[in-house]
PDB file of C-alpha atoms in Angstrom:
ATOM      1  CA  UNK A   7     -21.442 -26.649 -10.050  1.00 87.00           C
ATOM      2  CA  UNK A   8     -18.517 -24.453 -10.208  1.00 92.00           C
ATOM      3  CA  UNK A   9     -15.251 -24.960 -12.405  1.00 95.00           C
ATOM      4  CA  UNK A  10     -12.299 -22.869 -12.416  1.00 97.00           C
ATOM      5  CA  UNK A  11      -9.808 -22.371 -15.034  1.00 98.00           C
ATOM      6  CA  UNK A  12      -6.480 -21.140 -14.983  1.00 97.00           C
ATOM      7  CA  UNK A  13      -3.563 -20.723 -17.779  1.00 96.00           C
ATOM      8  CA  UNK A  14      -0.211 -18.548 -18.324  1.00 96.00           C
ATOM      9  CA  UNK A  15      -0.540 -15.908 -21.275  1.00 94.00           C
ATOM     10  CA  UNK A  16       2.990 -15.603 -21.380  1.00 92.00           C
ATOM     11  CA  UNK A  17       5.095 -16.905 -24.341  1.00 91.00           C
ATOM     12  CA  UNK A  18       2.281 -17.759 -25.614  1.00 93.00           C
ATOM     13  CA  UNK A  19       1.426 -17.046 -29.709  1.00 93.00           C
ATOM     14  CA  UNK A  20      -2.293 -16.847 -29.967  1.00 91.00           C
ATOM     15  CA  UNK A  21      -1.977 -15.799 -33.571  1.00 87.00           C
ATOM     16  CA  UNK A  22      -0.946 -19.349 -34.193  1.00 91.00           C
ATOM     17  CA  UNK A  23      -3.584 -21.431 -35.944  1.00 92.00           C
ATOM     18  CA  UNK A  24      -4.108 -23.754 -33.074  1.00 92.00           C
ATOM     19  CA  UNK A  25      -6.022 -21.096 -30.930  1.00 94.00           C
ATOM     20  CA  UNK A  26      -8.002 -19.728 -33.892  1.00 92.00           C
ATOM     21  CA  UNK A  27     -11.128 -21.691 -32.964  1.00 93.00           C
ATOM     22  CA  UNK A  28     -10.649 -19.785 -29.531  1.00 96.00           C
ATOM     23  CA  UNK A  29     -10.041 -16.246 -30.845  1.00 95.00           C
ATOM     24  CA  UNK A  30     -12.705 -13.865 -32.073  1.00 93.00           C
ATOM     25  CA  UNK A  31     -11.752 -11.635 -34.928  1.00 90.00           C
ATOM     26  CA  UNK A  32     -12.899  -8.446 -33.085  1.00 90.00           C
ATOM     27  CA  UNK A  33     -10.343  -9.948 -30.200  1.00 90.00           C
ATOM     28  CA  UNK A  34      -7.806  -9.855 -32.516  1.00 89.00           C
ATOM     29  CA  UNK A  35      -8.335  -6.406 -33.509  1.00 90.00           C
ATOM     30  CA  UNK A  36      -8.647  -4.558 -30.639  1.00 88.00           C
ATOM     31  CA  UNK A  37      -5.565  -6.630 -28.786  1.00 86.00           C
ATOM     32  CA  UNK A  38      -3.871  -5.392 -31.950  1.00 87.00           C
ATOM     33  CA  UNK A  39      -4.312  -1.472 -30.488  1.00 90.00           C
ATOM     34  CA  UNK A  40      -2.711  -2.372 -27.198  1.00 86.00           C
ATOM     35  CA  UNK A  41       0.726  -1.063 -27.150  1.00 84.00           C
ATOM     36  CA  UNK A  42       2.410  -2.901 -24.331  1.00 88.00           C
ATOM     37  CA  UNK A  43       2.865  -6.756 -25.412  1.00 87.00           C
ATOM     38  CA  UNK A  44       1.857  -8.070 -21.705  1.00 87.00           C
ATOM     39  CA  UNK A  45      -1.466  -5.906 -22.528  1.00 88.00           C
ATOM     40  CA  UNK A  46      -2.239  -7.686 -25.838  1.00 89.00           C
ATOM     41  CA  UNK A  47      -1.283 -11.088 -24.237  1.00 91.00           C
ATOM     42  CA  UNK A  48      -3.743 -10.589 -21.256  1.00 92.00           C
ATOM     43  CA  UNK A  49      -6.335  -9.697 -23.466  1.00 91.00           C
ATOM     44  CA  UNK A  50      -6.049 -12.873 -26.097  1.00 94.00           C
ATOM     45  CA  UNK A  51      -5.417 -15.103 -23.544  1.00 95.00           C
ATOM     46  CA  UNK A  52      -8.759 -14.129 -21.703  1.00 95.00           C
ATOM     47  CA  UNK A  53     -10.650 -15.204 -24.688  1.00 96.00           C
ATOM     48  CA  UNK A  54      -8.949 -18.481 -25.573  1.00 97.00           C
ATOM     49  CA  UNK A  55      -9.283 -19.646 -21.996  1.00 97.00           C
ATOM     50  CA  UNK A  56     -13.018 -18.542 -21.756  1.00 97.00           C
ATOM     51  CA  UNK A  57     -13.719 -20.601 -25.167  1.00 97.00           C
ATOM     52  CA  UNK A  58     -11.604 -23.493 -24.067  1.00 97.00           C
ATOM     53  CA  UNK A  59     -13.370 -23.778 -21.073  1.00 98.00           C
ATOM     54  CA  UNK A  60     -16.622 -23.766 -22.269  1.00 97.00           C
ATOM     55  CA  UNK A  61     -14.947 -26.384 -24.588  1.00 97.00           C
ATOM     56  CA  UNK A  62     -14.412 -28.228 -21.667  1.00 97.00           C
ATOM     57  CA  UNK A  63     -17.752 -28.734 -19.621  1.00 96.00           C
ATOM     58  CA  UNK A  64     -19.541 -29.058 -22.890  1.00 95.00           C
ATOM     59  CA  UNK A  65     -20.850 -26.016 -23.108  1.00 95.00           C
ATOM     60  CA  UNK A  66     -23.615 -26.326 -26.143  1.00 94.00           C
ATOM     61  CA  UNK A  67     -22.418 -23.194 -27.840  1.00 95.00           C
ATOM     62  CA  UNK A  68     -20.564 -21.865 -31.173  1.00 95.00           C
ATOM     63  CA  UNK A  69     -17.046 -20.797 -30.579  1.00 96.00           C
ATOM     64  CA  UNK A  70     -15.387 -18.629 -30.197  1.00 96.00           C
ATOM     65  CA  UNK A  71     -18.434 -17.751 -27.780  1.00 96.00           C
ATOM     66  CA  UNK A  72     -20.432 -14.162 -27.839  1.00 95.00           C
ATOM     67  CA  UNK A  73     -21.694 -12.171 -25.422  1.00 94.00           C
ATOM     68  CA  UNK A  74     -23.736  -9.761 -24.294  1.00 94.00           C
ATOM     69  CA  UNK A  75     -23.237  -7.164 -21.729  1.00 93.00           C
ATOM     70  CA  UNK A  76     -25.429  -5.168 -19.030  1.00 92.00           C
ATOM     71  CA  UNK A  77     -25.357  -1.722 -18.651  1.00 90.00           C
ATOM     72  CA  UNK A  78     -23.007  -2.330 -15.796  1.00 88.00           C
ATOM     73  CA  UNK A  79     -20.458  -4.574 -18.004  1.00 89.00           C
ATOM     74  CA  UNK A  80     -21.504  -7.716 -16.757  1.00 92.00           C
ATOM     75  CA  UNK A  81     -20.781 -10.695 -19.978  1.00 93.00           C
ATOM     76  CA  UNK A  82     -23.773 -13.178 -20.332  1.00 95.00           C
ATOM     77  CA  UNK A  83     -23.577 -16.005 -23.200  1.00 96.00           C
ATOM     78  CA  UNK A  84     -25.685 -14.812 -25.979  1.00 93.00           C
ATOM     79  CA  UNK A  85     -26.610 -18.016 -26.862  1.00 89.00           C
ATOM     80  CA  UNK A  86     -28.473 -19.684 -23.567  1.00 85.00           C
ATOM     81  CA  UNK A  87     -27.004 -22.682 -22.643  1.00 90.00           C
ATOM     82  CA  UNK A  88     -27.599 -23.373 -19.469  1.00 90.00           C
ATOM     83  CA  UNK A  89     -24.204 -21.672 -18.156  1.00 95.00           C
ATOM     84  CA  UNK A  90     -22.472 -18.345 -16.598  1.00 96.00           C
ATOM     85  CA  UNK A  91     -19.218 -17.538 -17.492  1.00 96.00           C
ATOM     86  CA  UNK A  92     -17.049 -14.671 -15.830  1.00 97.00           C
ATOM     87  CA  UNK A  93     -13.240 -14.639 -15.979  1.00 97.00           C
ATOM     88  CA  UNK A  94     -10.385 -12.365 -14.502  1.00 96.00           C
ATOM     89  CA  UNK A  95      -6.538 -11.534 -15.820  1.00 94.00           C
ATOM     90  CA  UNK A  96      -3.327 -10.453 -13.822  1.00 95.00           C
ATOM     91  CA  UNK A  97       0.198 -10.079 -14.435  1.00 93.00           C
ATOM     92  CA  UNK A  98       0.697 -13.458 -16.491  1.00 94.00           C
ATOM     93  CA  UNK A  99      -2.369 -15.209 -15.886  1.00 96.00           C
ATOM     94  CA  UNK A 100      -5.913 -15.280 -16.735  1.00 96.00           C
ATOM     95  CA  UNK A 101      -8.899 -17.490 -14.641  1.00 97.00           C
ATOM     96  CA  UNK A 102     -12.282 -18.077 -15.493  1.00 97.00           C
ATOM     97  CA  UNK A 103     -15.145 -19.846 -13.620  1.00 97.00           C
ATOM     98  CA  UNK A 104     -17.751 -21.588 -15.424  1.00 96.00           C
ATOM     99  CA  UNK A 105     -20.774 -22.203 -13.221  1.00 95.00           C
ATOM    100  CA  UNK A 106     -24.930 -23.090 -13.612  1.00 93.00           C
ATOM    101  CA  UNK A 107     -25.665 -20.283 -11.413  1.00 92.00           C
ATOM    102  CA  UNK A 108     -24.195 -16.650 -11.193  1.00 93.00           C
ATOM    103  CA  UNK A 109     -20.491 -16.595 -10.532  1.00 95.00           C
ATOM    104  CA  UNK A 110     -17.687 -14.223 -10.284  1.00 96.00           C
ATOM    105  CA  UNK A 111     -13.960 -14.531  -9.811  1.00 97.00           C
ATOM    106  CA  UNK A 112     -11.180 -12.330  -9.625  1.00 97.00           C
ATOM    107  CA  UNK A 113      -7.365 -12.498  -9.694  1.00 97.00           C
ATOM    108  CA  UNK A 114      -4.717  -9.925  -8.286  1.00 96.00           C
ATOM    109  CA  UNK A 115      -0.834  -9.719  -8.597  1.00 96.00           C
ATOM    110  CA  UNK A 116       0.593  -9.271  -5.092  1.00 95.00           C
ATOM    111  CA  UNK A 117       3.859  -8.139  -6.661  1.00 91.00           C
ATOM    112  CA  UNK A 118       3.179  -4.277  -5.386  1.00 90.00           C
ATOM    113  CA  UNK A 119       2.473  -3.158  -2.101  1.00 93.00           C
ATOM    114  CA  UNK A 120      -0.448  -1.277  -1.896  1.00 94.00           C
ATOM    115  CA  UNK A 121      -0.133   2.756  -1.077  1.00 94.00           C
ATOM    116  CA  UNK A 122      -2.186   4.243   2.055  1.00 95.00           C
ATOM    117  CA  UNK A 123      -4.630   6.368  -0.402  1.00 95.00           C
ATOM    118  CA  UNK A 124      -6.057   2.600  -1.862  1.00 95.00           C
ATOM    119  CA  UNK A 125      -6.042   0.436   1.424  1.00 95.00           C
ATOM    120  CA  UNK A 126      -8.782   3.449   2.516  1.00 94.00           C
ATOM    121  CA  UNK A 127     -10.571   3.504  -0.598  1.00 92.00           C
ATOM    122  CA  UNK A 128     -11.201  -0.502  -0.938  1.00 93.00           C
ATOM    123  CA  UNK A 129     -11.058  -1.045   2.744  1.00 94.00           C
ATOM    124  CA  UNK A 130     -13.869   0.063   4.939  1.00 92.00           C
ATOM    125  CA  UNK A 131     -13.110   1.801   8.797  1.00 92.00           C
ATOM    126  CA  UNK A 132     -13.542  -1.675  10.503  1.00 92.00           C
ATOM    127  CA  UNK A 133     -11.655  -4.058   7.533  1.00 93.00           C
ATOM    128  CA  UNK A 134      -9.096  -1.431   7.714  1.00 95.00           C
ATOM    129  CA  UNK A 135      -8.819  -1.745  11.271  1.00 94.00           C
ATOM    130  CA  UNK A 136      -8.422  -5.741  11.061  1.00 94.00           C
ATOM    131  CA  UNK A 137      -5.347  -4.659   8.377  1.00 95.00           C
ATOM    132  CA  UNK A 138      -3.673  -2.641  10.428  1.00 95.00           C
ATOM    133  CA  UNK A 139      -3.958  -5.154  13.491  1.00 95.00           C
ATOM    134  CA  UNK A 140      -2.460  -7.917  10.944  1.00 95.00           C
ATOM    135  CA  UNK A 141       1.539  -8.419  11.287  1.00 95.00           C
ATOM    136  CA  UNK A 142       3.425  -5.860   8.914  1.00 94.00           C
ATOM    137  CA  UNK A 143       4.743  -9.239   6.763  1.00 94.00           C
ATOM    138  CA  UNK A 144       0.738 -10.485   6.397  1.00 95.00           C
ATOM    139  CA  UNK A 145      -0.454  -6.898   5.588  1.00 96.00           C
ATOM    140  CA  UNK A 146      -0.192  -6.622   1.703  1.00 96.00           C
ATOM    141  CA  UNK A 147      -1.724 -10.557   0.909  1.00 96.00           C
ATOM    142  CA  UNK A 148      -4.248  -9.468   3.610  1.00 96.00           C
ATOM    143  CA  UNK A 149      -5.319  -6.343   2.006  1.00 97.00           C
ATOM    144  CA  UNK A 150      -5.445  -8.278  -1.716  1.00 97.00           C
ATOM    145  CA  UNK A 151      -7.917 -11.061   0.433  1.00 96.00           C
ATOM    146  CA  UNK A 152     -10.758  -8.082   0.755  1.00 96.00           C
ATOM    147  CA  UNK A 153      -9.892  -6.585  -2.823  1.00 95.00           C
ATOM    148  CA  UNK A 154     -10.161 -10.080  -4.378  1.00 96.00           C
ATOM    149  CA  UNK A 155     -12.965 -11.147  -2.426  1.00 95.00           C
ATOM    150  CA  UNK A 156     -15.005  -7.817  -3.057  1.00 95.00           C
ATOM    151  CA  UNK A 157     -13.941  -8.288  -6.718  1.00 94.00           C
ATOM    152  CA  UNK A 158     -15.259 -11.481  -6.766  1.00 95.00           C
ATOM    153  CA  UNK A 159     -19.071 -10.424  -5.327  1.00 94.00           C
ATOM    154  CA  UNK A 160     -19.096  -7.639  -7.234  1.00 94.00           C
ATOM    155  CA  UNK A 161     -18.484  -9.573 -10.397  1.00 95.00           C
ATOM    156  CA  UNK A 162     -20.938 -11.780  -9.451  1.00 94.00           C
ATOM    157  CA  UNK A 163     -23.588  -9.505  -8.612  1.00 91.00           C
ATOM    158  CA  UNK A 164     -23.176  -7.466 -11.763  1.00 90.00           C
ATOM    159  CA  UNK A 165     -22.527  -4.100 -10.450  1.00 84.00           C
ATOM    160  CA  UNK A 166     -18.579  -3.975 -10.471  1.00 77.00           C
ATOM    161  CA  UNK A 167     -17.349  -0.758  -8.833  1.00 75.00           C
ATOM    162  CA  UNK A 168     -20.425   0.682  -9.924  1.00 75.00           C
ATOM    163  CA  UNK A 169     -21.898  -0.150  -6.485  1.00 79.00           C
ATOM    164  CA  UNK A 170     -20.748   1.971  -3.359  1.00 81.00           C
ATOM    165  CA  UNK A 171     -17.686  -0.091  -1.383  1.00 82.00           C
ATOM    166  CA  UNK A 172     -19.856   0.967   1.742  1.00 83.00           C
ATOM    167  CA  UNK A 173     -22.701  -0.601   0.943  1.00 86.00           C
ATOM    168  CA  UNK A 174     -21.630  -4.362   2.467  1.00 90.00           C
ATOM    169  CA  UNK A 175     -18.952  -5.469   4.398  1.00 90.00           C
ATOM    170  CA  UNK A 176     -16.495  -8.117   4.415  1.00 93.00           C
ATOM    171  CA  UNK A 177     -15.018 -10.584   7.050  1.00 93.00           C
ATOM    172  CA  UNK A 178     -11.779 -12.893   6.253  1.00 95.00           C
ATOM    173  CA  UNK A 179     -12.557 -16.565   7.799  1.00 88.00           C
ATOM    174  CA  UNK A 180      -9.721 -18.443   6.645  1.00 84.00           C
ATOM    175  CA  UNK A 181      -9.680 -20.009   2.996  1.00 87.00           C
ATOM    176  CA  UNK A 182     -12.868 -17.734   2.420  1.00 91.00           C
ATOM    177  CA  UNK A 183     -15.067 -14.564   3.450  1.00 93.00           C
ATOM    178  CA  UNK A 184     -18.387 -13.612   4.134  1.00 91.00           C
ATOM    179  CA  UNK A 185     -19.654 -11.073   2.453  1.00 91.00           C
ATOM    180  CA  UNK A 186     -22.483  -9.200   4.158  1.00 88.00           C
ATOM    181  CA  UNK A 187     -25.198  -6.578   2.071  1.00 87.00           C
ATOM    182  CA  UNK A 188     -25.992  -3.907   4.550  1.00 82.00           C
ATOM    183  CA  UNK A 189     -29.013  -3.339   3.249  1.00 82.00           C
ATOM    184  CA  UNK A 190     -31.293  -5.919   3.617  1.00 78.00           C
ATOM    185  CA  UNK A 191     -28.898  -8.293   5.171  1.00 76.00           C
ATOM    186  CA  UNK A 192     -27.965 -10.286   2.826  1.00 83.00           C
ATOM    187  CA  UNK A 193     -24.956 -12.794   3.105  1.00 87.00           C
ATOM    188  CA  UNK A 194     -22.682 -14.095   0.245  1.00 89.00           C
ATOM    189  CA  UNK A 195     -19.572 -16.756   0.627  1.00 91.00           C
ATOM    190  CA  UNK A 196     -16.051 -16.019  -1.280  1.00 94.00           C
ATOM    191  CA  UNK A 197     -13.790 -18.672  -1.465  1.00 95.00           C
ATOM    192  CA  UNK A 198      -9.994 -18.132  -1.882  1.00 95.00           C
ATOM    193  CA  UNK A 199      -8.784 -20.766  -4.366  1.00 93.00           C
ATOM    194  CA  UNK A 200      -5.295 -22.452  -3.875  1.00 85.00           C
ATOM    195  CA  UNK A 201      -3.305 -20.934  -6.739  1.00 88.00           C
ATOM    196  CA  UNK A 202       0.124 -22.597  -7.577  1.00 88.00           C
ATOM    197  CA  UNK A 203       1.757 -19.166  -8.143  1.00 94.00           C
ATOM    198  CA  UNK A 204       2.197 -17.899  -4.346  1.00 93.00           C
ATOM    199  CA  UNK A 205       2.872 -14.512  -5.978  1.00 95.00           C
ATOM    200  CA  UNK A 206      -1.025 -13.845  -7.299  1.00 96.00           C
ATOM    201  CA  UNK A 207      -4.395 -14.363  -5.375  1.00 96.00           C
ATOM    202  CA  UNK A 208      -7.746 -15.605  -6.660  1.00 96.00           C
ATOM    203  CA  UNK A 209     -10.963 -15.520  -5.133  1.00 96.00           C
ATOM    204  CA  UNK A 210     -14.452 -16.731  -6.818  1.00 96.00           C
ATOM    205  CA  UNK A 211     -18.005 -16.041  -5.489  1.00 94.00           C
ATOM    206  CA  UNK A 212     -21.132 -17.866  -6.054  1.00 85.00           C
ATOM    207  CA  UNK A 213     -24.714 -19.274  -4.890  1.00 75.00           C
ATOM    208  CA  UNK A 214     -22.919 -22.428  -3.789  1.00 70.00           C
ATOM    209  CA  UNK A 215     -19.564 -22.107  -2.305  1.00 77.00           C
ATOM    210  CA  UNK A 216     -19.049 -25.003   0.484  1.00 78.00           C
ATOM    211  CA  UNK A 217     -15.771 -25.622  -0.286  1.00 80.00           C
ATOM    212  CA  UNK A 218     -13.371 -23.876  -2.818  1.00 81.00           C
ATOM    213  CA  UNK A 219     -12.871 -25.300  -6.345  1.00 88.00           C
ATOM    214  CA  UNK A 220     -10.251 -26.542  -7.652  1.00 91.00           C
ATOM    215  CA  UNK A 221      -8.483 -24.971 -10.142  1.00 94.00           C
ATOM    216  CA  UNK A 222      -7.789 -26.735 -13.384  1.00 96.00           C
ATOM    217  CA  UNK A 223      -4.671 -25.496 -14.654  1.00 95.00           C
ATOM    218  CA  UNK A 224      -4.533 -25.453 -18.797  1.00 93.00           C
TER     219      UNK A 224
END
């Protein structure tokens, strides 16, 4: 089981008293140190939607929800309940997937076009050679398909960045991507998820992804 969750941060007041049962106090502080208003609205927003999600599927915990990280960064529940949570923010929007088995999602703004110096770092020689074979109008939402998907696995597999961009590869297959450990040969589905804003991309990896969730717009 996989559920995705979506919402727009912007114009938003998450100070109000209706999100309070969503909104940690330590949230509130450290959003508080973020200069930029976009910043602090990403951040709160991230919260509230995790909590209202877990609201949601029934989630048998105390909100707002804690967590507990691994040395990596990875957020578990720290109270078990039978649920992994992992969730994602861009320009005005935040997503989280709520799953019973290891999940991760990710969502990009496609607003800028990516420079030459990161399409080499996230892309490796062969994925970069499928990019530059792509039409010069499919080139930057192809580019955010790897990052997103490889965002997504990473997520899920708990490592983030941490683990070396060389170490598996990616293939686009339509509305999804394989994503292929080199060592040990071990193979991973990504599915992109149908996102009403054509301007950002989404992509969410798990232990069961047949077909791509829907997401659930809040």
């Amino acid at each position: 089981m996989i559920r995705v969750f979506s919402m727009s941060v912007n114009g938003k007041d998450f100070l109000d008293s209706d999100w309070t049962p969503y909104l940690s106090e330590e949230r509130k502080r450290a959003a508080a140190r973020r200069r930029q208003t976009d910043a602090r609205q990403q951040y709160l927003g991230a919260e509230a939607l995790v909590n209202r999600a877990l609201e949601i599927v029934g989630a048998d915990v105390r909100l707002p929800a804690r967590f507990v990280r691994t040395p990596y960064g990875k957020p578990y529940l720290e109270t078990q309940c039978g649920f992994f949570v992992n969730w994602s923010h861009s320009g005005e929007y935040a997503v989280c997937a709520v799953s019973d088995l290891e999940v991760g999602i990710d969502i990009q703004e496609m607003s800028k076009t990516p420079g030459e110096r990161l399409i080499r770092r996230i892309l490796r020689p062969s994925e970069y050679e499928e990019w530059e074979r792509e039409p010069r109008e499919k080139q930057t939402e192809t580019f955010y398909r790897y990052w997103t998907a490889k965002e997504s696995f990473l997520k899920m597999k708990g490592t983030g960045f941490y683990a070396p961009l060389d170490s598996f590869a990616v293939r686009l297959r339509g509305d999804g991507a394989s994503v292929r450990e080199l060592k040990g040969n071990t193979e991973y589905v990504c599915r992109f998820l149908p996102f009403e804003d054509p301007g950002y991309l989404a992509a969410v990896c798990g232990e069961d992804m047949e077909t791509a969730p829907k997401i659930e717009y809040l």
